[in-house]
Amino acid sequence: MKEMLIILMSVILVDNFVLTKFLGICPFLGVSKKLNAATGMSFAVIFVMLLSTAVTFPIYKYLLEPYDLGYLQTIVFILVIAALVQLVEISLKKYLPMLHRTLGVYLPLITTNCAVLGVALLNIDDGYTYFQSLVNAFGAGLGFLIAMILFAGVRQHIEQNDIPFAFRGIPSILIAASIVSLSFMGFSGVVEGIFH
């Protein structure tokens, strides 16, 4: 249990896929303008991360690895993720059409979201068990959610203030993203210190 908690807290705070590994930057910058869109995208990413891990891990362990087909893992994982994203998109279009319209082009881009693929690949590379992989995927999704919500708040605050002309738009967004990222770098070593 302690090991699972370390994996969870580590991937949320210390090894946050967006703010420390810089994976999933496209939706981070593109969908974080409004809080509801950022939250909706984050829950879709959590769902896809969990499901893709649940499907790709057994495919690798019981199909690719035993037959020395590990070199195909990236292609197979992308295909699985693409199928799952289609499932999410169809479900959102049917049951939550407003959120589907709000997310727009960024929803299909979950397929190419390197954070989703990164979780699936790093679970294998880090030697996690199936349950550890699911915990890691869930934690990575929660870390993505936290990053998106924090940055949506920062962006709303930026838009409400008078910013010098030279920093308006993309420059202020990138500066704010780097400061939020730096704040997460401060968690480095905290998780290990708490649990040891």
Short mmCIF file of N, CA, C and O in Angstrom, two decimals, residues 34-159:
data_model
loop_
_atom_site.label_atom_id
_atom_site.label_comp_id
_atom_site.label_asym_id
_atom_site.label_seq_id
_atom_site.Cartn_x
_atom_site.Cartn_y
_atom_site.Cartn_z
N LYS A 34 -10.50 28.06 -20.50
CA LYS A 34 -11.72 28.06 -19.69
C LYS A 34 -11.69 26.87 -18.76
O LYS A 34 -11.32 25.76 -19.16
N LEU A 35 -12.12 27.09 -17.54
CA LEU A 35 -12.05 26.05 -16.50
C LEU A 35 -12.88 24.83 -16.85
O LEU A 35 -12.43 23.69 -16.67
N ASN A 36 -14.10 25.03 -17.38
CA ASN A 36 -14.94 23.87 -17.68
C ASN A 36 -14.36 23.03 -18.80
O ASN A 36 -14.42 21.80 -18.77
N ALA A 37 -13.77 23.65 -19.81
CA ALA A 37 -13.13 22.91 -20.90
C ALA A 37 -11.90 22.17 -20.39
O ALA A 37 -11.66 21.02 -20.76
N ALA A 38 -11.11 22.83 -19.53
CA ALA A 38 -9.92 22.20 -18.96
C ALA A 38 -10.28 20.99 -18.11
O ALA A 38 -9.63 19.94 -18.19
N THR A 39 -11.34 21.12 -17.33
CA THR A 39 -11.79 20.02 -16.48
C THR A 39 -12.32 18.87 -17.33
O THR A 39 -11.98 17.70 -17.08
N GLY A 40 -13.14 19.18 -18.33
CA GLY A 40 -13.68 18.14 -19.20
C GLY A 40 -12.59 17.40 -19.95
O GLY A 40 -12.61 16.16 -20.03
N MET A 41 -11.62 18.14 -20.48
CA MET A 41 -10.50 17.51 -21.18
C MET A 41 -9.70 16.63 -20.23
O MET A 41 -9.30 15.52 -20.59
N SER A 42 -9.51 17.09 -19.01
CA SER A 42 -8.73 16.33 -18.03
C SER A 42 -9.41 15.01 -17.68
O SER A 42 -8.74 13.98 -17.59
N PHE A 43 -10.72 15.03 -17.49
CA PHE A 43 -11.42 13.78 -17.19
C PHE A 43 -11.38 12.83 -18.38
O PHE A 43 -11.26 11.61 -18.20
N ALA A 44 -11.45 13.38 -19.59
CA ALA A 44 -11.33 12.52 -20.77
C ALA A 44 -9.93 11.90 -20.84
O ALA A 44 -9.78 10.71 -21.15
N VAL A 45 -8.91 12.67 -20.50
CA VAL A 45 -7.53 12.17 -20.51
C VAL A 45 -7.35 11.11 -19.42
O VAL A 45 -6.71 10.07 -19.66
N ILE A 46 -7.90 11.34 -18.23
CA ILE A 46 -7.82 10.34 -17.15
C ILE A 46 -8.44 9.02 -17.62
O ILE A 46 -7.86 7.94 -17.46
N PHE A 47 -9.63 9.12 -18.21
CA PHE A 47 -10.33 7.93 -18.69
C PHE A 47 -9.50 7.19 -19.74
O PHE A 47 -9.32 5.97 -19.66
N VAL A 48 -8.95 7.93 -20.71
CA VAL A 48 -8.16 7.31 -21.77
C VAL A 48 -6.86 6.73 -21.21
O VAL A 48 -6.44 5.64 -21.61
N MET A 49 -6.22 7.43 -20.28
CA MET A 49 -4.99 6.91 -19.68
C MET A 49 -5.24 5.59 -18.95
O MET A 49 -4.47 4.64 -19.10
N LEU A 50 -6.30 5.56 -18.15
CA LEU A 50 -6.62 4.33 -17.42
C LEU A 50 -6.96 3.18 -18.35
O LEU A 50 -6.44 2.07 -18.21
N LEU A 51 -7.84 3.45 -19.30
CA LEU A 51 -8.24 2.38 -20.22
C LEU A 51 -7.10 1.93 -21.10
O LEU A 51 -6.94 0.73 -21.34
N SER A 52 -6.30 2.87 -21.60
CA SER A 52 -5.18 2.48 -22.46
C SER A 52 -4.16 1.65 -21.69
O SER A 52 -3.62 0.68 -22.22
N THR A 53 -3.93 1.99 -20.43
CA THR A 53 -3.02 1.19 -19.60
C THR A 53 -3.60 -0.19 -19.35
O THR A 53 -2.90 -1.20 -19.44
N ALA A 54 -4.90 -0.23 -19.05
CA ALA A 54 -5.55 -1.51 -18.79
C ALA A 54 -5.50 -2.44 -19.99
O ALA A 54 -5.44 -3.65 -19.85
N VAL A 55 -5.49 -1.86 -21.20
CA VAL A 55 -5.47 -2.67 -22.42
C VAL A 55 -4.05 -2.93 -22.92
O VAL A 55 -3.72 -4.05 -23.31
N THR A 56 -3.19 -1.90 -22.92
CA THR A 56 -1.87 -2.05 -23.51
C THR A 56 -0.93 -2.91 -22.67
O THR A 56 -0.10 -3.62 -23.23
N PHE A 57 -1.05 -2.84 -21.35
CA PHE A 57 -0.16 -3.63 -20.50
C PHE A 57 -0.28 -5.12 -20.78
O PHE A 57 0.73 -5.79 -21.03
N PRO A 58 -1.51 -5.70 -20.77
CA PRO A 58 -1.62 -7.13 -21.08
C PRO A 58 -1.22 -7.47 -22.52
O PRO A 58 -0.65 -8.53 -22.76
N ILE A 59 -1.49 -6.55 -23.46
CA ILE A 59 -1.08 -6.80 -24.84
C ILE A 59 0.44 -6.94 -24.91
O ILE A 59 0.97 -7.84 -25.57
N TYR A 60 1.14 -6.05 -24.20
CA TYR A 60 2.60 -6.12 -24.22
C TYR A 60 3.10 -7.38 -23.51
O TYR A 60 3.93 -8.11 -24.05
N LYS A 61 2.59 -7.62 -22.30
CA LYS A 61 3.10 -8.73 -21.49
C LYS A 61 2.76 -10.10 -22.05
O LYS A 61 3.54 -11.04 -21.92
N TYR A 62 1.59 -10.25 -22.66
CA TYR A 62 1.14 -11.59 -23.07
C TYR A 62 1.16 -11.81 -24.58
O TYR A 62 0.95 -12.93 -25.03
N LEU A 63 1.40 -10.76 -25.36
CA LEU A 63 1.42 -10.92 -26.81
C LEU A 63 2.74 -10.46 -27.42
O LEU A 63 3.40 -11.22 -28.12
N LEU A 64 3.12 -9.23 -27.14
CA LEU A 64 4.33 -8.69 -27.77
C LEU A 64 5.61 -9.24 -27.17
O LEU A 64 6.51 -9.67 -27.90
N GLU A 65 5.72 -9.22 -25.85
CA GLU A 65 6.95 -9.65 -25.19
C GLU A 65 7.26 -11.13 -25.40
O GLU A 65 8.39 -11.48 -25.76
N PRO A 66 6.31 -12.05 -25.22
CA PRO A 66 6.63 -13.47 -25.39
C PRO A 66 7.07 -13.84 -26.81
O PRO A 66 7.82 -14.78 -27.01
N TYR A 67 6.60 -13.10 -27.80
CA TYR A 67 6.93 -13.41 -29.20
C TYR A 67 7.99 -12.47 -29.77
O TYR A 67 8.13 -12.34 -30.99
N ASP A 68 8.73 -11.81 -28.89
CA ASP A 68 9.79 -10.87 -29.29
C ASP A 68 9.30 -9.81 -30.28
O ASP A 68 9.97 -9.50 -31.27
N LEU A 69 8.13 -9.26 -30.02
CA LEU A 69 7.57 -8.21 -30.86
C LEU A 69 7.53 -6.87 -30.12
O LEU A 69 6.73 -6.00 -30.46
N GLY A 70 8.38 -6.72 -29.12
CA GLY A 70 8.41 -5.50 -28.33
C GLY A 70 8.65 -4.25 -29.15
O GLY A 70 8.22 -3.15 -28.77
N TYR A 71 9.32 -4.39 -30.28
CA TYR A 71 9.59 -3.23 -31.14
C TYR A 71 8.31 -2.66 -31.75
O TYR A 71 8.31 -1.55 -32.27
N LEU A 72 7.21 -3.40 -31.69
CA LEU A 72 5.93 -2.92 -32.22
C LEU A 72 5.08 -2.20 -31.17
O LEU A 72 3.98 -1.76 -31.48
N GLN A 73 5.61 -2.09 -29.95
CA GLN A 73 4.77 -1.56 -28.87
C GLN A 73 4.25 -0.16 -29.16
O GLN A 73 3.09 0.12 -28.89
N THR A 74 5.04 0.73 -29.70
CA THR A 74 4.58 2.10 -29.95
C THR A 74 3.43 2.11 -30.94
O THR A 74 2.41 2.78 -30.72
N ILE A 75 3.56 1.36 -32.02
CA ILE A 75 2.50 1.32 -33.03
C ILE A 75 1.22 0.73 -32.44
O ILE A 75 0.12 1.27 -32.62
N VAL A 76 1.35 -0.38 -31.73
CA VAL A 76 0.18 -1.04 -31.13
C VAL A 76 -0.47 -0.13 -30.10
O VAL A 76 -1.70 0.02 -30.07
N PHE A 77 0.33 0.53 -29.27
CA PHE A 77 -0.21 1.40 -28.23
C PHE A 77 -0.96 2.58 -28.86
O PHE A 77 -2.01 2.98 -28.39
N ILE A 78 -0.41 3.16 -29.93
CA ILE A 78 -1.08 4.28 -30.60
C ILE A 78 -2.42 3.83 -31.17
O ILE A 78 -3.42 4.56 -31.08
N LEU A 79 -2.47 2.65 -31.75
CA LEU A 79 -3.73 2.13 -32.30
C LEU A 79 -4.77 1.93 -31.20
O LEU A 79 -5.94 2.28 -31.37
N VAL A 80 -4.35 1.38 -30.07
CA VAL A 80 -5.27 1.18 -28.94
C VAL A 80 -5.77 2.52 -28.43
O VAL A 80 -6.97 2.72 -28.20
N ILE A 81 -4.87 3.48 -28.26
CA ILE A 81 -5.24 4.81 -27.76
C ILE A 81 -6.20 5.49 -28.74
O ILE A 81 -7.19 6.10 -28.33
N ALA A 82 -5.93 5.37 -30.04
CA ALA A 82 -6.81 5.98 -31.04
C ALA A 82 -8.22 5.40 -30.96
O ALA A 82 -9.21 6.13 -31.03
N ALA A 83 -8.31 4.09 -30.78
CA ALA A 83 -9.63 3.45 -30.66
C ALA A 83 -10.36 3.94 -29.41
O ALA A 83 -11.56 4.22 -29.45
N LEU A 84 -9.65 4.07 -28.31
CA LEU A 84 -10.26 4.52 -27.06
C LEU A 84 -10.70 5.99 -27.16
O LEU A 84 -11.74 6.36 -26.63
N VAL A 85 -9.91 6.80 -27.83
CA VAL A 85 -10.29 8.21 -28.01
C VAL A 85 -11.55 8.31 -28.85
O VAL A 85 -12.43 9.13 -28.57
N GLN A 86 -11.68 7.47 -29.86
CA GLN A 86 -12.90 7.46 -30.66
C GLN A 86 -14.10 7.10 -29.80
O GLN A 86 -15.17 7.69 -29.93
N LEU A 87 -13.92 6.14 -28.90
CA LEU A 87 -14.98 5.76 -27.97
C LEU A 87 -15.39 6.94 -27.09
O LEU A 87 -16.58 7.22 -26.92
N VAL A 88 -14.40 7.65 -26.56
CA VAL A 88 -14.67 8.83 -25.71
C VAL A 88 -15.38 9.90 -26.53
O VAL A 88 -16.36 10.50 -26.07
N GLU A 89 -14.90 10.15 -27.74
CA GLU A 89 -15.50 11.20 -28.57
C GLU A 89 -16.95 10.88 -28.91
O GLU A 89 -17.83 11.74 -28.83
N ILE A 90 -17.23 9.64 -29.28
CA ILE A 90 -18.60 9.24 -29.60
C ILE A 90 -19.50 9.38 -28.37
O ILE A 90 -20.62 9.87 -28.45
N SER A 91 -18.98 8.98 -27.21
CA SER A 91 -19.77 9.08 -25.97
C SER A 91 -20.05 10.52 -25.60
O SER A 91 -21.18 10.87 -25.23
N LEU A 92 -19.04 11.39 -25.69
CA LEU A 92 -19.24 12.81 -25.38
C LEU A 92 -20.21 13.46 -26.36
O LEU A 92 -21.05 14.27 -25.96
N LYS A 93 -20.08 13.12 -27.62
CA LYS A 93 -20.97 13.70 -28.63
C LYS A 93 -22.42 13.33 -28.36
O LYS A 93 -23.32 14.13 -28.54
N LYS A 94 -22.62 12.10 -27.88
CA LYS A 94 -23.99 11.64 -27.63
C LYS A 94 -24.54 12.14 -26.30
O LYS A 94 -25.67 12.58 -26.22
N TYR A 95 -23.74 12.08 -25.23
CA TYR A 95 -24.24 12.36 -23.89
C TYR A 95 -23.91 13.76 -23.37
O TYR A 95 -24.63 14.29 -22.53
N LEU A 96 -22.82 14.35 -23.83
CA LEU A 96 -22.43 15.70 -23.40
C LEU A 96 -22.05 16.55 -24.62
O LEU A 96 -20.88 16.92 -24.80
N PRO A 97 -23.03 16.89 -25.46
CA PRO A 97 -22.71 17.60 -26.71
C PRO A 97 -22.07 18.98 -26.49
O PRO A 97 -21.24 19.41 -27.29
N MET A 98 -22.45 19.65 -25.42
CA MET A 98 -21.88 20.97 -25.14
C MET A 98 -20.38 20.85 -24.88
O MET A 98 -19.58 21.63 -25.40
N LEU A 99 -20.00 19.88 -24.04
CA LEU A 99 -18.57 19.66 -23.75
C LEU A 99 -17.85 19.22 -25.02
O LEU A 99 -16.72 19.64 -25.27
N HIS A 100 -18.49 18.41 -25.83
CA HIS A 100 -17.90 17.96 -27.09
C HIS A 100 -17.58 19.14 -27.98
O HIS A 100 -16.51 19.22 -28.58
N ARG A 101 -18.51 20.09 -28.09
CA ARG A 101 -18.28 21.29 -28.90
C ARG A 101 -17.20 22.18 -28.29
O ARG A 101 -16.40 22.77 -29.00
N THR A 102 -17.18 22.27 -26.96
CA THR A 102 -16.19 23.11 -26.28
C THR A 102 -14.78 22.59 -26.51
O THR A 102 -13.85 23.37 -26.74
N LEU A 103 -14.61 21.27 -26.42
CA LEU A 103 -13.28 20.68 -26.59
C LEU A 103 -12.82 20.75 -28.04
O LEU A 103 -11.63 20.86 -28.32
N GLY A 104 -13.77 20.69 -28.96
CA GLY A 104 -13.47 20.86 -30.38
C GLY A 104 -12.39 19.93 -30.89
O GLY A 104 -12.42 18.73 -30.67
N VAL A 105 -11.41 20.52 -31.54
CA VAL A 105 -10.35 19.75 -32.20
C VAL A 105 -9.41 19.09 -31.18
O VAL A 105 -8.72 18.13 -31.51
N TYR A 106 -9.41 19.58 -29.95
CA TYR A 106 -8.48 19.04 -28.97
C TYR A 106 -8.86 17.65 -28.49
O TYR A 106 -8.01 16.90 -28.02
N LEU A 107 -10.12 17.28 -28.60
CA LEU A 107 -10.54 15.95 -28.18
C LEU A 107 -9.91 14.86 -29.05
O LEU A 107 -9.29 13.94 -28.51
N PRO A 108 -10.00 14.94 -30.38
CA PRO A 108 -9.32 13.91 -31.18
C PRO A 108 -7.80 13.95 -31.00
O PRO A 108 -7.12 12.95 -31.22
N LEU A 109 -7.28 15.10 -30.59
CA LEU A 109 -5.83 15.20 -30.38
C LEU A 109 -5.33 14.42 -29.17
O LEU A 109 -4.12 14.28 -28.99
N ILE A 110 -6.26 13.91 -28.34
CA ILE A 110 -5.82 13.03 -27.25
C ILE A 110 -5.10 11.83 -27.83
O ILE A 110 -4.19 11.28 -27.22
N THR A 111 -5.49 11.43 -29.04
CA THR A 111 -4.82 10.31 -29.71
C THR A 111 -3.33 10.55 -29.82
O THR A 111 -2.52 9.64 -29.63
N THR A 112 -2.96 11.78 -30.14
CA THR A 112 -1.54 12.10 -30.30
C THR A 112 -0.96 12.78 -29.06
O THR A 112 0.15 13.29 -29.11
N ASN A 113 -1.72 12.80 -27.97
CA ASN A 113 -1.23 13.40 -26.73
C ASN A 113 -0.10 12.52 -26.20
O ASN A 113 -0.31 11.37 -25.82
N CYS A 114 1.08 13.07 -26.20
CA CYS A 114 2.24 12.27 -25.80
C CYS A 114 2.19 11.86 -24.34
O CYS A 114 2.85 10.91 -23.94
N ALA A 115 1.40 12.54 -23.50
CA ALA A 115 1.28 12.13 -22.10
C ALA A 115 0.57 10.79 -22.00
O ALA A 115 0.95 9.93 -21.20
N VAL A 116 -0.46 10.57 -22.83
CA VAL A 116 -1.20 9.30 -22.79
C VAL A 116 -0.29 8.17 -23.27
O VAL A 116 -0.20 7.12 -22.63
N LEU A 117 0.39 8.38 -24.38
CA LEU A 117 1.33 7.38 -24.87
C LEU A 117 2.49 7.21 -23.91
O LEU A 117 2.96 6.08 -23.67
N GLY A 118 2.96 8.31 -23.33
CA GLY A 118 4.07 8.25 -22.38
C GLY A 118 3.76 7.39 -21.17
O GLY A 118 4.61 6.63 -20.70
N VAL A 119 2.55 7.49 -20.65
CA VAL A 119 2.16 6.67 -19.50
C VAL A 119 2.23 5.19 -19.87
O VAL A 119 2.80 4.38 -19.14
N ALA A 120 1.65 4.84 -21.02
CA ALA A 120 1.65 3.44 -21.44
C ALA A 120 3.06 2.90 -21.63
O ALA A 120 3.38 1.78 -21.20
N LEU A 121 3.93 3.69 -22.24
CA LEU A 121 5.30 3.25 -22.48
C LEU A 121 6.13 3.22 -21.20
O LEU A 121 6.90 2.28 -20.98
N LEU A 122 5.98 4.24 -20.35
CA LEU A 122 6.78 4.29 -19.12
C LEU A 122 6.37 3.22 -18.12
O LEU A 122 7.19 2.79 -17.32
N ASN A 123 5.11 2.81 -18.14
CA ASN A 123 4.71 1.71 -17.27
C ASN A 123 5.50 0.45 -17.58
O ASN A 123 5.91 -0.28 -16.67
N ILE A 124 5.73 0.20 -18.85
CA ILE A 124 6.51 -0.96 -19.28
C ILE A 124 7.99 -0.74 -18.93
O ILE A 124 8.64 -1.60 -18.36
N ASP A 125 8.51 0.43 -19.29
CA ASP A 125 9.93 0.73 -19.07
C ASP A 125 10.31 0.73 -17.59
O ASP A 125 11.41 0.34 -17.23
N ASP A 126 9.39 1.20 -16.73
CA ASP A 126 9.68 1.26 -15.30
C ASP A 126 9.49 -0.08 -14.60
O ASP A 126 9.75 -0.18 -13.40
N GLY A 127 9.00 -1.07 -15.32
CA GLY A 127 8.85 -2.41 -14.76
C GLY A 127 7.71 -2.54 -13.76
O GLY A 127 7.77 -3.39 -12.86
N TYR A 128 6.69 -1.73 -13.90
CA TYR A 128 5.55 -1.80 -12.99
C TYR A 128 4.74 -3.07 -13.23
O TYR A 128 4.68 -3.58 -14.35
N THR A 129 4.08 -3.52 -12.17
CA THR A 129 3.11 -4.60 -12.32
C THR A 129 1.84 -4.00 -12.90
O THR A 129 1.73 -2.79 -13.07
N TYR A 130 0.88 -4.87 -13.18
CA TYR A 130 -0.38 -4.39 -13.78
C TYR A 130 -1.07 -3.39 -12.85
O TYR A 130 -1.46 -2.30 -13.29
N PHE A 131 -1.19 -3.71 -11.57
CA PHE A 131 -1.86 -2.81 -10.64
C PHE A 131 -1.07 -1.52 -10.45
O PHE A 131 -1.65 -0.44 -10.38
N GLN A 132 0.25 -1.63 -10.35
CA GLN A 132 1.08 -0.43 -10.24
C GLN A 132 0.93 0.47 -11.48
O GLN A 132 0.91 1.69 -11.36
N SER A 133 0.80 -0.16 -12.64
CA SER A 133 0.61 0.60 -13.89
C SER A 133 -0.71 1.36 -13.86
O SER A 133 -0.77 2.51 -14.29
N LEU A 134 -1.76 0.71 -13.35
CA LEU A 134 -3.06 1.39 -13.26
C LEU A 134 -2.99 2.57 -12.28
O LEU A 134 -3.55 3.64 -12.55
N VAL A 135 -2.30 2.37 -11.15
CA VAL A 135 -2.14 3.45 -10.17
C VAL A 135 -1.34 4.59 -10.80
O VAL A 135 -1.69 5.77 -10.64
N ASN A 136 -0.28 4.26 -11.51
CA ASN A 136 0.54 5.27 -12.17
C ASN A 136 -0.27 6.03 -13.22
O ASN A 136 -0.18 7.26 -13.31
N ALA A 137 -1.08 5.32 -14.00
CA ALA A 137 -1.91 5.98 -15.02
C ALA A 137 -2.94 6.90 -14.37
O ALA A 137 -3.16 8.02 -14.83
N PHE A 138 -3.57 6.42 -13.30
CA PHE A 138 -4.55 7.26 -12.60
C PHE A 138 -3.89 8.49 -12.00
O PHE A 138 -4.40 9.61 -12.13
N GLY A 139 -2.73 8.31 -11.39
CA GLY A 139 -1.99 9.44 -10.83
C GLY A 139 -1.55 10.44 -11.89
O GLY A 139 -1.61 11.65 -11.69
N ALA A 140 -1.11 9.91 -13.04
CA ALA A 140 -0.70 10.79 -14.14
C ALA A 140 -1.90 11.61 -14.63
O ALA A 140 -1.77 12.80 -14.92
N GLY A 141 -3.06 10.97 -14.68
CA GLY A 141 -4.28 11.68 -15.07
C GLY A 141 -4.67 12.74 -14.06
O GLY A 141 -5.06 13.86 -14.42
N LEU A 142 -4.55 12.39 -12.77
CA LEU A 142 -4.84 13.39 -11.72
C LEU A 142 -3.85 14.55 -11.78
O LEU A 142 -4.23 15.70 -11.59
N GLY A 143 -2.59 14.24 -12.04
CA GLY A 143 -1.59 15.29 -12.20
C GLY A 143 -1.91 16.20 -13.38
O GLY A 143 -1.75 17.42 -13.30
N PHE A 144 -2.40 15.59 -14.46
CA PHE A 144 -2.83 16.36 -15.63
C PHE A 144 -4.00 17.27 -15.25
O PHE A 144 -4.02 18.45 -15.61
N LEU A 145 -4.96 16.73 -14.51
CA LEU A 145 -6.13 17.50 -14.06
C LEU A 145 -5.69 18.68 -13.20
O LEU A 145 -6.14 19.81 -13.40
N ILE A 146 -4.81 18.43 -12.24
CA ILE A 146 -4.34 19.50 -11.35
C ILE A 146 -3.62 20.59 -12.16
O ILE A 146 -3.86 21.78 -11.96
N ALA A 147 -2.76 20.17 -13.08
CA ALA A 147 -2.04 21.14 -13.91
C ALA A 147 -3.01 21.98 -14.74
O ALA A 147 -2.86 23.20 -14.83
N MET A 148 -4.01 21.32 -15.32
CA MET A 148 -4.97 22.04 -16.16
C MET A 148 -5.80 23.03 -15.35
O MET A 148 -6.01 24.17 -15.78
N ILE A 149 -6.27 22.60 -14.18
CA ILE A 149 -7.10 23.49 -13.35
C ILE A 149 -6.28 24.67 -12.84
O ILE A 149 -6.73 25.82 -12.88
N LEU A 150 -5.06 24.38 -12.37
CA LEU A 150 -4.19 25.47 -11.90
C LEU A 150 -3.92 26.47 -13.01
O LEU A 150 -4.02 27.69 -12.81
N PHE A 151 -3.59 25.96 -14.18
CA PHE A 151 -3.24 26.86 -15.27
C PHE A 151 -4.46 27.60 -15.81
O PHE A 151 -4.34 28.75 -16.25
N ALA A 152 -5.63 26.97 -15.78
CA ALA A 152 -6.86 27.68 -16.18
C ALA A 152 -7.10 28.85 -15.25
O ALA A 152 -7.48 29.95 -15.71
N GLY A 153 -6.87 28.66 -13.95
CA GLY A 153 -7.01 29.76 -13.00
C GLY A 153 -6.00 30.87 -13.25
O GLY A 153 -6.34 32.05 -13.18
N VAL A 154 -4.78 30.48 -13.53
CA VAL A 154 -3.73 31.47 -13.82
C VAL A 154 -4.09 32.26 -15.08
O VAL A 154 -3.97 33.49 -15.11
N ARG A 155 -4.57 31.56 -16.11
CA ARG A 155 -4.92 32.25 -17.36
C ARG A 155 -6.09 33.20 -17.18
O ARG A 155 -6.10 34.29 -17.76
N GLN A 156 -7.08 32.81 -16.37
CA GLN A 156 -8.20 33.72 -16.10
C GLN A 156 -7.71 34.96 -15.37
O GLN A 156 -8.15 36.07 -15.64
N HIS A 157 -6.77 34.76 -14.45
CA HIS A 157 -6.21 35.90 -13.71
C HIS A 157 -5.42 36.81 -14.66
O HIS A 157 -5.49 38.04 -14.56
N ILE A 158 -4.68 36.23 -15.58
CA ILE A 158 -3.91 37.02 -16.54
C ILE A 158 -4.84 37.86 -17.41
O ILE A 158 -4.58 39.04 -17.66
N GLU A 159 -5.93 37.25 -17.87
CA GLU A 159 -6.86 37.97 -18.76
C GLU A 159 -7.58 39.11 -18.06
O GLU A 159 -8.04 40.04 -18.71
#
